[in-house]
PDB file of C-alpha atoms in Angstrom:
ATOM      1  CA  MET A 170     -11.201  12.805 -38.189  1.00 49.00           C
ATOM      2  CA  LEU A 171      -9.940   9.275 -37.465  1.00 42.00           C
ATOM      3  CA  ALA A 172      -6.375  10.569 -37.086  1.00 49.00           C
ATOM      4  CA  LYS A 173      -7.565  13.281 -34.716  1.00 47.00           C
ATOM      5  CA  ASN A 174      -9.480  10.772 -32.599  1.00 49.00           C
ATOM      6  CA  THR A 175      -6.443   8.489 -32.509  1.00 54.00           C
ATOM      7  CA  ALA A 176      -4.193  11.341 -31.425  1.00 51.00           C
ATOM      8  CA  THR A 177      -6.654  12.330 -28.681  1.00 59.00           C
ATOM      9  CA  ALA A 178      -6.854   8.737 -27.467  1.00 55.00           C
ATOM     10  CA  LEU A 179      -3.051   8.494 -27.337  1.00 56.00           C
ATOM     11  CA  MET A 180      -2.833  11.733 -25.366  1.00 67.00           C
ATOM     12  CA  THR A 181      -5.417  10.452 -22.901  1.00 77.00           C
ATOM     13  CA  GLN A 182      -3.607   7.143 -22.524  1.00 80.00           C
ATOM     14  CA  GLY A 183      -0.330   8.996 -22.047  1.00 85.00           C
ATOM     15  CA  ARG A 184      -1.826  11.143 -19.286  1.00 90.00           C
ATOM     16  CA  ILE A 185      -3.304   8.102 -17.540  1.00 91.00           C
ATOM     17  CA  GLN A 186       0.018   6.296 -17.796  1.00 93.00           C
ATOM     18  CA  LEU A 187       1.865   9.289 -16.303  1.00 94.00           C
ATOM     19  CA  GLN A 188      -0.587   9.320 -13.382  1.00 95.00           C
ATOM     20  CA  GLY A 189       0.101   5.629 -12.871  1.00 96.00           C
ATOM     21  CA  ALA A 190       3.857   6.216 -12.870  1.00 97.00           C
ATOM     22  CA  ILE A 191       3.499   8.948 -10.239  1.00 97.00           C
ATOM     23  CA  ALA A 192       1.277   6.673  -8.139  1.00 98.00           C
ATOM     24  CA  ALA A 193       3.801   3.810  -8.358  1.00 98.00           C
ATOM     25  CA  PHE A 194       6.705   6.073  -7.363  1.00 98.00           C
ATOM     26  CA  THR A 195       4.612   7.437  -4.485  1.00 98.00           C
ATOM     27  CA  CYS A 196       3.946   3.906  -3.234  1.00 97.00           C
ATOM     28  CA  ALA A 197       7.657   3.099  -3.402  1.00 97.00           C
ATOM     29  CA  ALA A 198       8.514   6.291  -1.498  1.00 98.00           C
ATOM     30  CA  CYS A 199       5.943   5.460   1.193  1.00 96.00           C
ATOM     31  CA  PHE A 200       7.371   1.980   1.667  1.00 96.00           C
ATOM     32  CA  ILE A 201      10.898   3.408   1.827  1.00 97.00           C
ATOM     33  CA  ILE A 202       9.818   5.854   4.546  1.00 96.00           C
ATOM     34  CA  GLY A 203       8.094   3.036   6.411  1.00 93.00           C
ATOM     35  CA  ALA A 204      11.129   0.744   6.178  1.00 93.00           C
ATOM     36  CA  VAL A 205      13.566   3.451   7.323  1.00 95.00           C
ATOM     37  CA  THR A 206      11.304   4.326  10.255  1.00 95.00           C
ATOM     38  CA  LEU A 207      10.924   0.710  11.371  1.00 91.00           C
ATOM     39  CA  LYS A 208      14.613  -0.074  10.927  1.00 92.00           C
ATOM     40  CA  TRP A 209      16.380   2.978  12.344  1.00 95.00           C
ATOM     41  CA  ILE A 210      14.087   5.727  13.673  1.00 95.00           C
ATOM     42  CA  ALA A 211      11.452   3.868  15.729  1.00 94.00           C
ATOM     43  CA  PRO A 212      12.144   0.113  15.671  1.00 93.00           C
ATOM     44  CA  ASP A 213      10.038  -0.356  18.811  1.00 91.00           C
ATOM     45  CA  ILE A 214       6.896   1.355  17.462  1.00 88.00           C
ATOM     46  CA  TYR A 215       4.990  -1.945  17.476  1.00 82.00           C
ATOM     47  CA  VAL A 216       6.272  -3.074  20.871  1.00 81.00           C
ATOM     48  CA  PHE A 217       3.242  -2.702  23.145  1.00 73.00           C
ATOM     49  CA  PRO A 218       2.871  -0.797  25.338  1.00 72.00           C
ATOM     50  CA  GLU A 219       6.319   0.582  26.214  1.00 80.00           C
ATOM     51  CA  GLY A 220       7.640   1.066  22.683  1.00 86.00           C
ATOM     52  CA  ARG A 221       4.518   2.751  21.347  1.00 82.00           C
ATOM     53  CA  LEU A 222       4.318   5.080  24.351  1.00 82.00           C
ATOM     54  CA  ARG A 223       7.959   6.088  23.883  1.00 88.00           C
ATOM     55  CA  VAL A 224       7.439   6.900  20.195  1.00 91.00           C
ATOM     56  CA  ILE A 225       4.259   8.898  20.915  1.00 87.00           C
ATOM     57  CA  GLU A 226       5.952  10.945  23.612  1.00 85.00           C
ATOM     58  CA  GLN A 227       9.115  11.542  21.570  1.00 91.00           C
ATOM     59  CA  TYR A 228       7.688  12.328  18.121  1.00 91.00           C
ATOM     60  CA  GLY A 229       4.168  13.581  18.818  1.00 87.00           C
ATOM     61  CA  VAL A 230       2.447  15.012  15.731  1.00 87.00           C
ATOM     62  CA  LEU A 231       5.109  13.580  13.401  1.00 93.00           C
ATOM     63  CA  LEU A 232       3.668  10.167  14.186  1.00 93.00           C
ATOM     64  CA  HIS A 233       0.349  11.305  12.650  1.00 92.00           C
ATOM     65  CA  VAL A 234       2.182  12.282   9.454  1.00 95.00           C
ATOM     66  CA  TRP A 235       3.919   8.918   9.355  1.00 95.00           C
ATOM     67  CA  HIS A 236       0.639   7.055   9.754  1.00 94.00           C
ATOM     68  CA  PHE A 237      -0.906   9.108   6.940  1.00 96.00           C
ATOM     69  CA  ILE A 238       2.022   8.199   4.670  1.00 96.00           C
ATOM     70  CA  ILE A 239       1.950   4.457   5.340  1.00 93.00           C
ATOM     71  CA  PHE A 240      -1.839   4.078   5.330  1.00 94.00           C
ATOM     72  CA  PRO A 241      -4.111   6.472   3.313  1.00 95.00           C
ATOM     73  CA  LEU A 242      -1.395   7.709   0.938  1.00 97.00           C
ATOM     74  CA  VAL A 243      -0.376   4.155   0.063  1.00 96.00           C
ATOM     75  CA  GLY A 244      -4.016   3.134  -0.384  1.00 96.00           C
ATOM     76  CA  LEU A 245      -4.807   6.103  -2.647  1.00 97.00           C
ATOM     77  CA  SER A 246      -1.673   5.541  -4.708  1.00 97.00           C
ATOM     78  CA  VAL A 247      -2.507   1.848  -5.194  1.00 97.00           C
ATOM     79  CA  LEU A 248      -6.008   2.828  -6.313  1.00 97.00           C
ATOM     80  CA  PHE A 249      -4.640   5.297  -8.903  1.00 96.00           C
ATOM     81  CA  LEU A 250      -2.086   2.747 -10.120  1.00 97.00           C
ATOM     82  CA  ASN A 251      -4.861   0.149 -10.399  1.00 97.00           C
ATOM     83  CA  ARG A 252      -6.867   2.625 -12.497  1.00 95.00           C
ATOM     84  CA  THR A 253      -3.991   3.045 -14.929  1.00 94.00           C
ATOM     85  CA  LEU A 254      -3.308  -0.666 -15.286  1.00 94.00           C
ATOM     86  CA  VAL A 255      -6.949  -1.712 -15.794  1.00 93.00           C
ATOM     87  CA  LYS A 256      -7.666   1.126 -18.247  1.00 90.00           C
ATOM     88  CA  GLN A 257      -4.771   0.043 -20.460  1.00 85.00           C
ATOM     89  CA  THR A 258      -6.530  -3.201 -21.351  1.00 79.00           C
ATOM     90  CA  THR A 259      -4.959  -5.075 -24.243  1.00 73.00           C
ATOM     91  CA  ARG A 260      -7.206  -8.136 -23.785  1.00 75.00           C
ATOM     92  CA  PRO A 261     -10.845  -8.363 -22.582  1.00 72.00           C
ATOM     93  CA  LEU A 262     -10.725  -9.317 -18.881  1.00 72.00           C
ATOM     94  CA  GLY A 263     -13.535  -7.189 -17.479  1.00 79.00           C
ATOM     95  CA  GLY A 264     -14.430  -9.444 -14.555  1.00 89.00           C
ATOM     96  CA  PHE A 265     -10.839  -9.813 -13.412  1.00 91.00           C
ATOM     97  CA  SER A 266     -10.161  -6.073 -13.628  1.00 92.00           C
ATOM     98  CA  THR A 267     -13.305  -5.417 -11.573  1.00 93.00           C
ATOM     99  CA  LEU A 268     -12.039  -7.821  -8.898  1.00 95.00           C
ATOM    100  CA  CYS A 269      -8.656  -6.043  -8.800  1.00 96.00           C
ATOM    101  CA  THR A 270     -10.388  -2.674  -8.432  1.00 95.00           C
ATOM    102  CA  LEU A 271     -12.673  -3.991  -5.683  1.00 96.00           C
ATOM    103  CA  VAL A 272      -9.701  -5.304  -3.686  1.00 96.00           C
ATOM    104  CA  ALA A 273      -7.916  -1.945  -4.158  1.00 96.00           C
ATOM    105  CA  TYR A 274     -10.972  -0.151  -2.729  1.00 96.00           C
ATOM    106  CA  VAL A 275     -11.125  -2.570   0.222  1.00 93.00           C
ATOM    107  CA  ALA A 276      -7.428  -1.959   0.921  1.00 93.00           C
ATOM    108  CA  LEU A 277      -7.999   1.811   0.822  1.00 94.00           C
ATOM    109  CA  CYS A 278     -10.953   1.578   3.227  1.00 92.00           C
ATOM    110  CA  HIS A 279      -8.824  -0.469   5.605  1.00 89.00           C
ATOM    111  CA  ASP A 280      -5.993   2.061   5.403  1.00 92.00           C
ATOM    112  CA  ILE A 281      -8.342   4.947   6.174  1.00 92.00           C
ATOM    113  CA  ALA A 282      -9.792   3.048   9.156  1.00 88.00           C
ATOM    114  CA  MET A 283      -6.316   2.242  10.471  1.00 88.00           C
ATOM    115  CA  PHE A 284      -5.179   5.853  10.072  1.00 91.00           C
ATOM    116  CA  THR A 285      -8.268   7.152  11.874  1.00 90.00           C
ATOM    117  CA  ILE A 286      -7.888   4.795  14.832  1.00 86.00           C
ATOM    118  CA  GLU A 287      -4.123   5.315  15.070  1.00 86.00           C
ATOM    119  CA  THR A 288      -4.477   9.114  14.955  1.00 87.00           C
ATOM    120  CA  LEU A 289      -7.313   9.370  17.470  1.00 83.00           C
ATOM    121  CA  SER A 290      -5.670   6.997  19.925  1.00 80.00           C
ATOM    122  CA  ASN A 291      -2.287   8.701  19.644  1.00 81.00           C
ATOM    123  CA  GLU A 292      -3.936  12.069  20.159  1.00 78.00           C
ATOM    124  CA  LEU A 293      -5.452  10.797  23.404  1.00 75.00           C
ATOM    125  CA  PHE A 294      -1.995   9.903  24.630  1.00 71.00           C
ATOM    126  CA  LEU A 295      -0.548  13.236  23.490  1.00 68.00           C
ATOM    127  CA  GLN A 296      -3.195  15.113  25.451  1.00 67.00           C
ATOM    128  CA  GLN A 297      -2.230  13.164  28.603  1.00 61.00           C
ATOM    129  CA  HIS A 298      -5.856  12.800  29.755  1.00 54.00           C
ATOM    130  CA  PHE A 299      -4.912  10.149  32.262  1.00 59.00           C
ATOM    131  CA  GLU A 300      -4.342  10.128  35.997  1.00 61.00           C
ATOM    132  CA  SER A 301      -1.435   7.701  36.089  1.00 67.00           C
ATOM    133  CA  HIS A 302       1.072   5.875  33.928  1.00 68.00           C
ATOM    134  CA  GLN A 303      -0.709   2.612  34.771  1.00 72.00           C
ATOM    135  CA  GLN A 304      -3.981   3.957  33.355  1.00 71.00           C
ATOM    136  CA  LEU A 305      -2.154   5.215  30.278  1.00 67.00           C
ATOM    137  CA  THR A 306      -0.587   1.804  29.737  1.00 70.00           C
ATOM    138  CA  GLN A 307      -3.924   0.015  30.145  1.00 74.00           C
ATOM    139  CA  GLN A 308      -5.607   2.343  27.648  1.00 72.00           C
ATOM    140  CA  THR A 309      -2.771   1.736  25.215  1.00 68.00           C
ATOM    141  CA  MET A 310      -3.219  -2.031  25.399  1.00 73.00           C
ATOM    142  CA  THR A 311      -7.005  -1.768  24.988  1.00 76.00           C
ATOM    143  CA  ILE A 312      -6.846   0.387  21.852  1.00 74.00           C
ATOM    144  CA  TYR A 313      -3.968  -1.435  20.226  1.00 71.00           C
ATOM    145  CA  SER A 314      -5.580  -4.814  20.748  1.00 75.00           C
ATOM    146  CA  VAL A 315      -8.216  -3.519  18.299  1.00 73.00           C
ATOM    147  CA  LEU A 316      -5.500  -2.390  15.877  1.00 71.00           C
ATOM    148  CA  ILE A 317      -3.765  -5.755  16.032  1.00 69.00           C
ATOM    149  CA  LYS A 318      -7.051  -7.527  15.222  1.00 66.00           C
ATOM    150  CA  LEU A 319      -7.594  -5.180  12.272  1.00 66.00           C
ATOM    151  CA  ARG A 320      -4.125  -5.910  10.930  1.00 62.00           C
ATOM    152  CA  ALA A 321      -4.647  -9.644  11.324  1.00 56.00           C
ATOM    153  CA  SER A 322      -7.928  -9.533   9.400  1.00 52.00           C
ATOM    154  CA  THR A 323      -7.533  -6.987   6.601  1.00 53.00           C
ATOM    155  CA  GLU A 324      -3.986  -5.611   6.302  1.00 69.00           C
ATOM    156  CA  TRP A 325      -3.247  -8.201   3.643  1.00 82.00           C
ATOM    157  CA  GLY A 326      -5.489  -6.266   1.206  1.00 89.00           C
ATOM    158  CA  ILE A 327      -2.579  -4.749  -0.729  1.00 93.00           C
ATOM    159  CA  ASP A 328      -0.812  -8.131  -0.775  1.00 94.00           C
ATOM    160  CA  VAL A 329      -3.885  -9.777  -2.305  1.00 95.00           C
ATOM    161  CA  TRP A 330      -4.173  -6.888  -4.775  1.00 97.00           C
ATOM    162  CA  LEU A 331      -0.520  -7.359  -5.730  1.00 96.00           C
ATOM    163  CA  CYS A 332      -1.078 -11.060  -6.472  1.00 97.00           C
ATOM    164  CA  LEU A 333      -4.277 -10.447  -8.460  1.00 96.00           C
ATOM    165  CA  MET A 334      -2.864  -7.494 -10.391  1.00 96.00           C
ATOM    166  CA  ASN A 335       0.246  -9.397 -11.441  1.00 97.00           C
ATOM    167  CA  VAL A 336      -1.865 -12.333 -12.650  1.00 95.00           C
ATOM    168  CA  TYR A 337      -3.931  -9.764 -14.565  1.00 95.00           C
ATOM    169  CA  LEU A 338      -0.755  -8.261 -16.057  1.00 94.00           C
ATOM    170  CA  LEU A 339       0.420 -11.714 -17.106  1.00 93.00           C
ATOM    171  CA  PHE A 340      -2.810 -12.166 -19.092  1.00 91.00           C
ATOM    172  CA  GLN A 341      -2.405  -8.658 -20.516  1.00 89.00           C
ATOM    173  CA  ARG A 342       1.254  -9.360 -21.416  1.00 87.00           C
ATOM    174  CA  ARG A 343       2.324  -6.077 -19.845  1.00 86.00           C
ATOM    175  CA  PHE A 344       5.889  -5.437 -18.673  1.00 89.00           C
ATOM    176  CA  HIS A 345       8.051  -8.559 -18.217  1.00 91.00           C
ATOM    177  CA  PRO A 346       7.016 -11.944 -16.749  1.00 94.00           C
ATOM    178  CA  ILE A 347       9.840 -11.723 -14.200  1.00 96.00           C
ATOM    179  CA  LEU A 348       8.232  -8.575 -12.797  1.00 96.00           C
ATOM    180  CA  GLN A 349       4.878 -10.333 -12.473  1.00 96.00           C
ATOM    181  CA  ILE A 350       6.492 -13.338 -10.758  1.00 97.00           C
ATOM    182  CA  LEU A 351       8.210 -10.950  -8.349  1.00 97.00           C
ATOM    183  CA  GLY A 352       4.906  -9.222  -7.580  1.00 97.00           C
ATOM    184  CA  ILE A 353       3.089 -12.494  -6.885  1.00 97.00           C
ATOM    185  CA  ALA A 354       5.959 -13.748  -4.701  1.00 97.00           C
ATOM    186  CA  VAL A 355       6.027 -10.499  -2.700  1.00 96.00           C
ATOM    187  CA  GLY A 356       2.248 -10.613  -2.198  1.00 95.00           C
ATOM    188  CA  VAL A 357       2.366 -14.209  -0.949  1.00 95.00           C
ATOM    189  CA  LEU A 358       5.310 -13.371   1.326  1.00 94.00           C
ATOM    190  CA  GLY A 359       3.377 -10.432   2.777  1.00 91.00           C
ATOM    191  CA  VAL A 360       0.492 -12.707   3.780  1.00 89.00           C
ATOM    192  CA  LEU A 361       2.916 -15.230   5.311  1.00 90.00           C
ATOM    193  CA  VAL A 362       4.728 -12.518   7.294  1.00 88.00           C
ATOM    194  CA  LEU A 363       1.409 -11.251   8.631  1.00 83.00           C
ATOM    195  CA  PHE A 364      -0.107 -14.590   9.642  1.00 82.00           C
ATOM    196  CA  ASN A 365       2.922 -16.706  10.584  1.00 83.00           C
ATOM    197  CA  SER A 366       5.389 -15.419  13.173  1.00 82.00           C
ATOM    198  CA  SER A 367       8.110 -17.746  11.837  1.00 90.00           C
ATOM    199  CA  PHE A 368       8.278 -15.511   8.729  1.00 88.00           C
ATOM    200  CA  HIS A 369       8.671 -12.225  10.640  1.00 86.00           C
ATOM    201  CA  TYR A 370      12.423 -12.204  10.031  1.00 91.00           C
ATOM    202  CA  LEU A 371      11.623 -11.755   6.314  1.00 91.00           C
ATOM    203  CA  GLU A 372       9.730  -8.502   6.936  1.00 91.00           C
ATOM    204  CA  PHE A 373      12.395  -6.286   5.399  1.00 93.00           C
ATOM    205  CA  THR A 374      12.803  -8.691   2.482  1.00 94.00           C
ATOM    206  CA  TYR A 375       9.085  -8.204   1.884  1.00 94.00           C
ATOM    207  CA  LEU A 376       9.392  -4.399   2.112  1.00 94.00           C
ATOM    208  CA  SER A 377      12.395  -4.444  -0.244  1.00 95.00           C
ATOM    209  CA  GLY A 378      10.440  -6.532  -2.746  1.00 96.00           C
ATOM    210  CA  MET A 379       7.521  -4.085  -2.580  1.00 96.00           C
ATOM    211  CA  ILE A 380       9.836  -1.135  -3.183  1.00 97.00           C
ATOM    212  CA  ILE A 381      11.541  -2.842  -6.138  1.00 98.00           C
ATOM    213  CA  TRP A 382       8.201  -3.796  -7.713  1.00 98.00           C
ATOM    214  CA  PHE A 383       6.662  -0.333  -7.453  1.00 98.00           C
ATOM    215  CA  LEU A 384       9.854   1.380  -8.647  1.00 98.00           C
ATOM    216  CA  SER A 385      10.089  -0.991 -11.631  1.00 97.00           C
ATOM    217  CA  VAL A 386       6.442  -0.494 -12.617  1.00 97.00           C
ATOM    218  CA  GLY A 387       6.756   3.284 -12.180  1.00 97.00           C
ATOM    219  CA  ALA A 388       9.901   3.433 -14.339  1.00 97.00           C
ATOM    220  CA  TRP A 389       8.279   1.252 -17.004  1.00 95.00           C
ATOM    221  CA  LEU A 390       5.162   3.429 -17.120  1.00 96.00           C
ATOM    222  CA  ALA A 391       7.282   6.579 -17.224  1.00 95.00           C
ATOM    223  CA  ILE A 392       9.450   5.594 -20.187  1.00 94.00           C
ATOM    224  CA  ALA A 393       7.294   3.202 -22.245  1.00 88.00           C
ATOM    225  CA  ASN A 394       4.786   4.231 -24.882  1.00 83.00           C
ATOM    226  CA  PRO A 395       1.129   3.563 -23.990  1.00 80.00           C
ATOM    227  CA  PRO A 396       0.010   0.184 -25.378  1.00 76.00           C
ATOM    228  CA  PRO A 397      -2.848  -0.057 -27.877  1.00 72.00           C
ATOM    229  CA  THR A 398      -5.912  -0.883 -25.796  1.00 66.00           C
ATOM    230  CA  HIS A 399      -8.504  -3.525 -26.620  1.00 58.00           C
ATOM    231  CA  SER A 400     -11.067  -0.847 -27.513  1.00 51.00           C
ATOM    232  CA  ASP A 401      -8.576   0.837 -29.867  1.00 52.00           C
ATOM    233  CA  THR A 402      -7.894  -2.386 -31.733  1.00 50.00           C
ATOM    234  CA  GLN A 403     -11.602  -3.094 -32.023  1.00 50.00           C
ATOM    235  CA  GLY A 404     -12.201   0.386 -33.370  1.00 48.00           C
ATOM    236  CA  THR A 405      -9.626  -0.066 -36.107  1.00 42.00           C
TER     237      THR A 405
END
């Protein structure tokens, strides 16, 4: 009976770890799509109002898909990855894991709010319910002033999660310390890029670091055996 329970627990841990690997790879893919879009496809998407209006008029519904990828899909993937990492607990850190999960939920809520506002506002522009280009431009500035304030207040949610999760992983002795140091550095850089314009030139360094971290964690989860959890060791 004990062997059967152990085998079942290992299968469950393996399934959870596979879900985490998929979530990590999904996050990396989303950041790659975002970086390619910002670098080559629509570099003026955050230039208000002319750049945003050009992108809306040129790409239309595809812009909705892009916003879904870089906001809700990233948030959901981070939440699933968080679930995998906190469930594979090798040391008792219940309070810290709860904090990581709470920040992941906050980041997801922010991403859903951003996606909703971006989609509804873009749809208004697509429908051309305006009498003149001047009115269209004014409406653009009004709506995107709200978006800019949202980014300045809560977009750092995933960056904070990245810092907290990598501290958590250091305590858990998961992966390699270099990977945790990279994650913390990328999270701190993300906050600096968001709040200090003098760091904006490091935006693609930040995105590259995010991609490397998620790809590394995904590969590690995909190929490594599930670790013995704290509850397993207590049970034995």
